[in-house]
Coordinates of C-alpha atoms and ligand atoms in Angstrom, one line a residue:
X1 CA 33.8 -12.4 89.6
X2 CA 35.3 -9.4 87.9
X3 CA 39.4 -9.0 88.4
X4 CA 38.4 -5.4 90.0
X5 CA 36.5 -6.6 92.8
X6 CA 38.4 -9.8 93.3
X7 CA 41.1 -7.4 93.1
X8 CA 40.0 -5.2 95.9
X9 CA 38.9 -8.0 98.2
X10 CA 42.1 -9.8 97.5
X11 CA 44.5 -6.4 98.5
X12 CA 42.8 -5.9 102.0
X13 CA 43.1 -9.2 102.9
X14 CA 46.7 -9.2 102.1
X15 CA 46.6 -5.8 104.2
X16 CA 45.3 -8.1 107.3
X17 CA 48.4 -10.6 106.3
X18 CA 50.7 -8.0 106.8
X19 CA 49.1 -6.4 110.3
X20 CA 48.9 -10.1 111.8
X21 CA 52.6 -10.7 110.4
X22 CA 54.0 -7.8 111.7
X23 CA 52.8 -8.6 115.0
X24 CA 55.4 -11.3 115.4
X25 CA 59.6 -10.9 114.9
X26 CA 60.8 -10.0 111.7
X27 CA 63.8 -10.3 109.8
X28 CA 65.4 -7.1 108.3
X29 CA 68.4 -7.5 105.3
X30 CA 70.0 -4.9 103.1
X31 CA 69.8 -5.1 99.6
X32 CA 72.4 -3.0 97.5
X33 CA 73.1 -0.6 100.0
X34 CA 71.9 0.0 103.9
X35 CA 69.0 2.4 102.2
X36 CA 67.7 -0.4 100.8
X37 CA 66.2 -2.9 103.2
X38 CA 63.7 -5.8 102.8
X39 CA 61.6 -7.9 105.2
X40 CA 60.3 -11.2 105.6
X41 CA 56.9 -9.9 105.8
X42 CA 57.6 -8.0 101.9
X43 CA 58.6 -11.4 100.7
X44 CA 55.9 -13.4 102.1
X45 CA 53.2 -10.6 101.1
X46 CA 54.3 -11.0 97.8
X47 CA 54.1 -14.9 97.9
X48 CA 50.3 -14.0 99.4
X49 CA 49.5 -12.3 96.5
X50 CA 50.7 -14.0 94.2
X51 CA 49.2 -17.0 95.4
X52 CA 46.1 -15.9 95.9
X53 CA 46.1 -14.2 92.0
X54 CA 46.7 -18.1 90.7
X55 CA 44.7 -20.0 93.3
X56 CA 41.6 -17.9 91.6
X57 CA 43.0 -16.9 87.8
X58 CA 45.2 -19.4 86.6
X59 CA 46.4 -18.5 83.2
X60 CA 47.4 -14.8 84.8
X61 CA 50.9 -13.2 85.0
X62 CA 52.3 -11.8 88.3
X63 CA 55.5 -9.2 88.3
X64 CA 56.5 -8.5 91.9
X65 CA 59.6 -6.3 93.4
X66 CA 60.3 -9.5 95.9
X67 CA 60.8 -11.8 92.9
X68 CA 58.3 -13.1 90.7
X69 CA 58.1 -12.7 87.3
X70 CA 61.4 -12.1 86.7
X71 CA 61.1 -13.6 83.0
X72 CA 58.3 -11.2 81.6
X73 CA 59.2 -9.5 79.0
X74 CA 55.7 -8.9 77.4
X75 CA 52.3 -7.4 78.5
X76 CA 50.2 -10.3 76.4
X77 CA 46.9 -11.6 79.1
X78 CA 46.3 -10.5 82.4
X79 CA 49.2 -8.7 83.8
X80 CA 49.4 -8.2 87.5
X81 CA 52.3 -5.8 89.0
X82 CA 52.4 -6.2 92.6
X83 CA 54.6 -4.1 95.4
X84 CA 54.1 -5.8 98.1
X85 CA 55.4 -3.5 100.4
X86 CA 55.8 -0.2 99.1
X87 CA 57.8 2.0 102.1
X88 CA 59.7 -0.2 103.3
X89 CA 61.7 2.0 105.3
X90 CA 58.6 3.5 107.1
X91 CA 57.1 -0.2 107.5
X92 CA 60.6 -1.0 109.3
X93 CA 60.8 2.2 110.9
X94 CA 57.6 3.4 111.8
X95 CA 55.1 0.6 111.2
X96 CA 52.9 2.7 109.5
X97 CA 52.6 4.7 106.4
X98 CA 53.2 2.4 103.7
X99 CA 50.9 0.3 101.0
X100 CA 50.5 -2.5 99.2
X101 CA 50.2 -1.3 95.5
X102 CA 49.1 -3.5 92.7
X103 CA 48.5 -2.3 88.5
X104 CA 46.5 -4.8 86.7
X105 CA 47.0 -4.6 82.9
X106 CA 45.3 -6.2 80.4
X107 CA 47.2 -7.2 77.2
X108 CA 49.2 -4.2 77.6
X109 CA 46.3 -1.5 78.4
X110 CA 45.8 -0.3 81.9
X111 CA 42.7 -1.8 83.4
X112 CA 42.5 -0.9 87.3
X113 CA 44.9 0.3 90.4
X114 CA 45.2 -0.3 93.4
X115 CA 46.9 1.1 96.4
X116 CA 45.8 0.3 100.0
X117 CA 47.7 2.4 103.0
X118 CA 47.6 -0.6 105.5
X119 CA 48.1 1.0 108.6
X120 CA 45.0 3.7 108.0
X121 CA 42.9 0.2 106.1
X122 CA 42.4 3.2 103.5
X123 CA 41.6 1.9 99.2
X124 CA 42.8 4.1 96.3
X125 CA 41.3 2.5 93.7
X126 CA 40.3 3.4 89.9
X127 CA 39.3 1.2 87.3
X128 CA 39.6 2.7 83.7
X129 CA 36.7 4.7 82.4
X130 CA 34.7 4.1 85.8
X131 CA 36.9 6.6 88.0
X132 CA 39.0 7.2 91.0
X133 CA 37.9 6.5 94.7
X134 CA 39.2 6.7 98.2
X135 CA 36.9 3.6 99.7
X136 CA 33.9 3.9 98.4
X137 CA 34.0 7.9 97.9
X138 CA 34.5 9.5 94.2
X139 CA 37.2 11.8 93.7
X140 CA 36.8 15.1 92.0
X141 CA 39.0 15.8 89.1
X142 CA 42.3 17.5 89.4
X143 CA 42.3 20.8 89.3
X144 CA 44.8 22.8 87.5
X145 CA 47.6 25.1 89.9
X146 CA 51.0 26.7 89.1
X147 CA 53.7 26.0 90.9
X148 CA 53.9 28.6 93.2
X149 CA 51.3 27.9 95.1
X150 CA 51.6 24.3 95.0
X151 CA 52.5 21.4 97.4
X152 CA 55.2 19.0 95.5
X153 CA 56.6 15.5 96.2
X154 CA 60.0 15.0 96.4
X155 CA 63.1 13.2 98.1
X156 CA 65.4 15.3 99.7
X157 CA 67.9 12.9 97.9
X158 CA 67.7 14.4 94.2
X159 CA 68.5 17.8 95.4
X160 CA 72.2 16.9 96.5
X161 CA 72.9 14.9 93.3
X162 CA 75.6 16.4 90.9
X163 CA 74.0 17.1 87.4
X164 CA 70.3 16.4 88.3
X165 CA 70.5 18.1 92.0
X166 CA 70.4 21.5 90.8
X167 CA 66.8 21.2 88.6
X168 CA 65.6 19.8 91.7
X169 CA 66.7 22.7 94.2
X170 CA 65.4 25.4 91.9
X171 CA 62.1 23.6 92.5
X172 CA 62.4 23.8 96.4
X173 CA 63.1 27.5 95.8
X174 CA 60.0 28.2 93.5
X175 CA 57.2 26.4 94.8
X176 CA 55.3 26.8 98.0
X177 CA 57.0 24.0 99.7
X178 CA 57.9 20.1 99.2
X179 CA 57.1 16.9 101.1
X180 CA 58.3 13.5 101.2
X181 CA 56.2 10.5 102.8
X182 CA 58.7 7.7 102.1
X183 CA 55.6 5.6 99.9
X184 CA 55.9 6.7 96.3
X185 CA 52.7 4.8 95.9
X186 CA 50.9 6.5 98.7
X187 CA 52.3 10.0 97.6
X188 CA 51.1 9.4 94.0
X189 CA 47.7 8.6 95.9
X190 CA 47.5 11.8 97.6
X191 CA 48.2 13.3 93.9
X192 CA 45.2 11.8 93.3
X193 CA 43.6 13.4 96.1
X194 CA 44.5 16.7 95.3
X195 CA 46.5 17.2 98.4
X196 CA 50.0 17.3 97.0
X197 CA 49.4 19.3 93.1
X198 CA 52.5 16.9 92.0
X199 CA 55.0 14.5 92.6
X200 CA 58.4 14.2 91.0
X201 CA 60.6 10.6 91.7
X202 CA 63.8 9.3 89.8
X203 CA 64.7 6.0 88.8
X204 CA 61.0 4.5 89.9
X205 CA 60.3 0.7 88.7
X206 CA 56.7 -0.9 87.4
X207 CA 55.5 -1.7 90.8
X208 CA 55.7 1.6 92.1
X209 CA 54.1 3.7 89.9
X210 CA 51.8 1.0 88.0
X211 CA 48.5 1.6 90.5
X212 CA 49.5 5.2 91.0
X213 CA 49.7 5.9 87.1
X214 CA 46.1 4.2 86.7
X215 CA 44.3 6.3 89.8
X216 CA 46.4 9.5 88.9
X217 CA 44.6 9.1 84.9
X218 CA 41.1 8.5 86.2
X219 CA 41.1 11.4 88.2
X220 CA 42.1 13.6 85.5
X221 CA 46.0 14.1 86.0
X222 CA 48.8 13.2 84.1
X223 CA 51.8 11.1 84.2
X224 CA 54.8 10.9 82.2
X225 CA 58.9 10.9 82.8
X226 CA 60.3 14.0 84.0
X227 CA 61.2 14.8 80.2
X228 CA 57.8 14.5 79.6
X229 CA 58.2 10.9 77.5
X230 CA 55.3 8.4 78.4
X231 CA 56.2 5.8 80.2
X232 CA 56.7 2.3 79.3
X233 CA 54.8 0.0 81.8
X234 CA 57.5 -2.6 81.5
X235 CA 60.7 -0.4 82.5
X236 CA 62.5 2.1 85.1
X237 CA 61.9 5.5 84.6
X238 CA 61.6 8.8 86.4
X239 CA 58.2 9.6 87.0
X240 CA 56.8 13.1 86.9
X241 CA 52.6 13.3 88.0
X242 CA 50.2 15.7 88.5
X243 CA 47.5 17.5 87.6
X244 CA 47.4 18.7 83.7
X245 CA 48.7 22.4 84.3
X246 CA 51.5 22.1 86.7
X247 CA 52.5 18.7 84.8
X248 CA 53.2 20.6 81.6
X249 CA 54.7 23.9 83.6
X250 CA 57.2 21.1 85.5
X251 CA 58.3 19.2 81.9
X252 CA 58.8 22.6 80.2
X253 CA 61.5 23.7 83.3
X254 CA 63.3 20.1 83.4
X255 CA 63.4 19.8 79.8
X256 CA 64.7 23.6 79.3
X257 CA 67.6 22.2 81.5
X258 CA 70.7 21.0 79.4
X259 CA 72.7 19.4 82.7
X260 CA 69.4 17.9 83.8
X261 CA 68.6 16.2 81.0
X262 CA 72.1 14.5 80.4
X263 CA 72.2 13.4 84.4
X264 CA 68.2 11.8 83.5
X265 CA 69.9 10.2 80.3
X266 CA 72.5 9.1 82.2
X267 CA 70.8 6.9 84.8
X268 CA 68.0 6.4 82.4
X269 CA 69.0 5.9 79.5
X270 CA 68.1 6.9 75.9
X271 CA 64.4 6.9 75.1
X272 CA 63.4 3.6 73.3
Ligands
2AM1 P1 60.0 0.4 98.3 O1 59.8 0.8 99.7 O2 59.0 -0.6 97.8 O3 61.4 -0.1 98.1 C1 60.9 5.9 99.0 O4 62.0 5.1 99.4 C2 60.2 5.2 97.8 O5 61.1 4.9 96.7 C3 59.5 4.0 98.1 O6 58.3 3.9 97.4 C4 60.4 2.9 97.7 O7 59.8 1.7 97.4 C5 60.9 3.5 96.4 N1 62.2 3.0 95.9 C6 62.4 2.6 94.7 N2 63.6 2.2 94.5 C7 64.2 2.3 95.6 C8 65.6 2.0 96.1 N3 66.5 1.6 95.2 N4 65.9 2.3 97.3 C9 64.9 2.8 98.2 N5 63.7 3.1 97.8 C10 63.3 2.8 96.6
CA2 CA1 62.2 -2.2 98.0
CA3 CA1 58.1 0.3 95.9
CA4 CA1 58.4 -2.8 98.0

C-alpha cells in the first residue's frame, strides 16, 4: 500500500485513539514553563503512531515532539515527523480544536502532509504534485491579497515582546484584523483554505509546520522564515505562510526592520 493512503488511514485512526482516550482521566504536567503543558494522551498518541509507522514499514524513521527520534540528524529514507497533539492547550482546555499533524519526507524531499482536526474528524491532506484536499474535496489555488484586506495568524504573544514586538504590532495596525486558534497546524490549514491570507509564528519546530509546509505548497502558497530564508526541515525556525503576494509584501516589511531582525537572530540564530 502507498505511504499516502496508509498514511491517511493510519492518522484517523490515531484521531479515534485520542477521542476514546480522552474519554477517560488524564494526566496534565508542565513542561518549561506553566504555558507549556503535556498529556498522557500526547505521549501515548505519539507511541500510537509511531507504532503503527513500524508495525507496517520497518526500515522507516519517526521524529515526534513527545520523544522519539531524538537521535536524527539526517533526512536519508522515509522520514516521518509526527505532532501528536498539536494544541495542546486547547485539547486541555477546550477539548477541541486541535490536530494530529504528521510530514512525511522522503530522503530529504517533501512527499505528503497531513493534518487532521480531531474533534471536527476533518483531513488536510496534499501529496506533492497530486494537490491539496480537505477530505476528499480539491482546494483551489491561493489567491493573491495585500495586507490590508487580509485576515492574518498571529499570537498575541509576539506583539508584547521587546525587539520583535514592535514589527508585529505594526501588523495588527495595518491589516484587516488577526486571529489566533491556538493549533499552528490547524491555522496553517486554514492558510491552505484560503480563510486566513497568512500566518506568521516564531520559534516553530519540525512537527508543527512539516504537514502545514507540504499542504500550504500544493495549494499554491508559500512558506519560508519571517526573513524570507527557506526553511530547513530538520530545525526551529519562525515560520512566515501564505499565499505568494502577501508572503513577499510581509518578508519585505520584517526584513526592512533593523530591531526585528536582530530580536529573530537572536532567538534564532544565524542562518546556516
Ligand atoms: P503544541 O500544542 O504541539 O505544543 C500555539 O500554542 C501553537 O504553538 C501550538 O501549535 C503549539 O504546539 C505551538 N508551540 C510550539 N512551541 C511551543 C511552546 N514552547 N509552548 C507552547 N506552544 C508551542
Ligand atoms: Ca507541546
Ligand atoms: Ca505543535
Ligand atoms: Ca504537540
Amino acid at each position: 500500500m502507498e505511504i499516502y493512503e496508509f498514511g491517511q488511514r493510519m492518522i484517523r485512526e490515531a484521531g479515534d485513539f485520542i477521542k476514546l482516550r480522552m474519554k477517560e482521566d488524564f494526566k496534565v504536567d508542565a513542561k518549561l514553563n506553566p504555558h507549556d503543558l503535556v498529556t498522557d494522551v500526547d505521549k501515548e498518541t505519539e507511541t500510537y503512531i509511531y507504532e503503527r509507522i513500524l508495525e507496517r514499514y520497518p526500515d522507516h524513521r519517526i521524529i515526534g515532539e513527545e520523544g522519539h527520534g531524538t537521535d536524527i540528524e539526517d533526512m536519508s529514507g522515509v522520514l516521518w515527523i509526527v505532532d501528536p497533539i498539536d494544541g495542546t492547550l486547547n485539547f486541555v482546555h477546550q477539548l477541541q480544536n486541535f490536530a494530529v499533524s504528521i510530514g512525511v519526507y522522503v530522503d530529504g524531499e517533501p512527499y505528503c502532509g497531513l493534518i487532521l482536526d480531531v474533534m471536527e474528524g476533518v483531513l488536510y491532506h496534499a501529496r506533492v504534485g497530486s494537490g491539496a484536499f480537505k477530505d476528499d474535496i480539491r482546494l483551489d489555488e491561493m489567491r493573491d491579497t495585500t495586507l490590508d484586506r487580509s485576515l492574518i495568524g498571529m499570537n498575541a504573544n509576539w506583539v508584547i515582546k521587546d525587539q520583535i514586538g514592535p514589527a508585529f504590532k505594526k501588523i495588527v495596525e495595518q491589516t484587516r484584523s488577526t486571529r489566533s486558534y491556538g493549533s499552528a497546524a490547524l491555522e496553517m490549514a486554514y492558510v491552505a483554505t484560503g480563510i486566513l491570507s497568512a500566518s506568521v509564528f516564531f520559534r516553530l519546530h519540525p512537527w508543527d509546520y512539516s504537514a502545514g509546509m507540504i499542504i500550504i505548497d500544493e495549494a499554491g502558497g508559500r512558506t519560508t522564515n519571517l526573513l524570507g530564508e527557506e526553511i530547513d526541515i530538520l530545525k526551529k525556525d519562525s515560520i512566515l505562510t501564505g499565499n505568494k503576494a502577501i508572503h513577499k509584501e510581509l518578508t519585505d516589511y520584517f526584513t526592512s526592520d533593523a530591531a526585528f531582525i536582530a530580536g529573530h537572530r537572536r532567538v534564532h540564530g544565524e542562518k546556516r
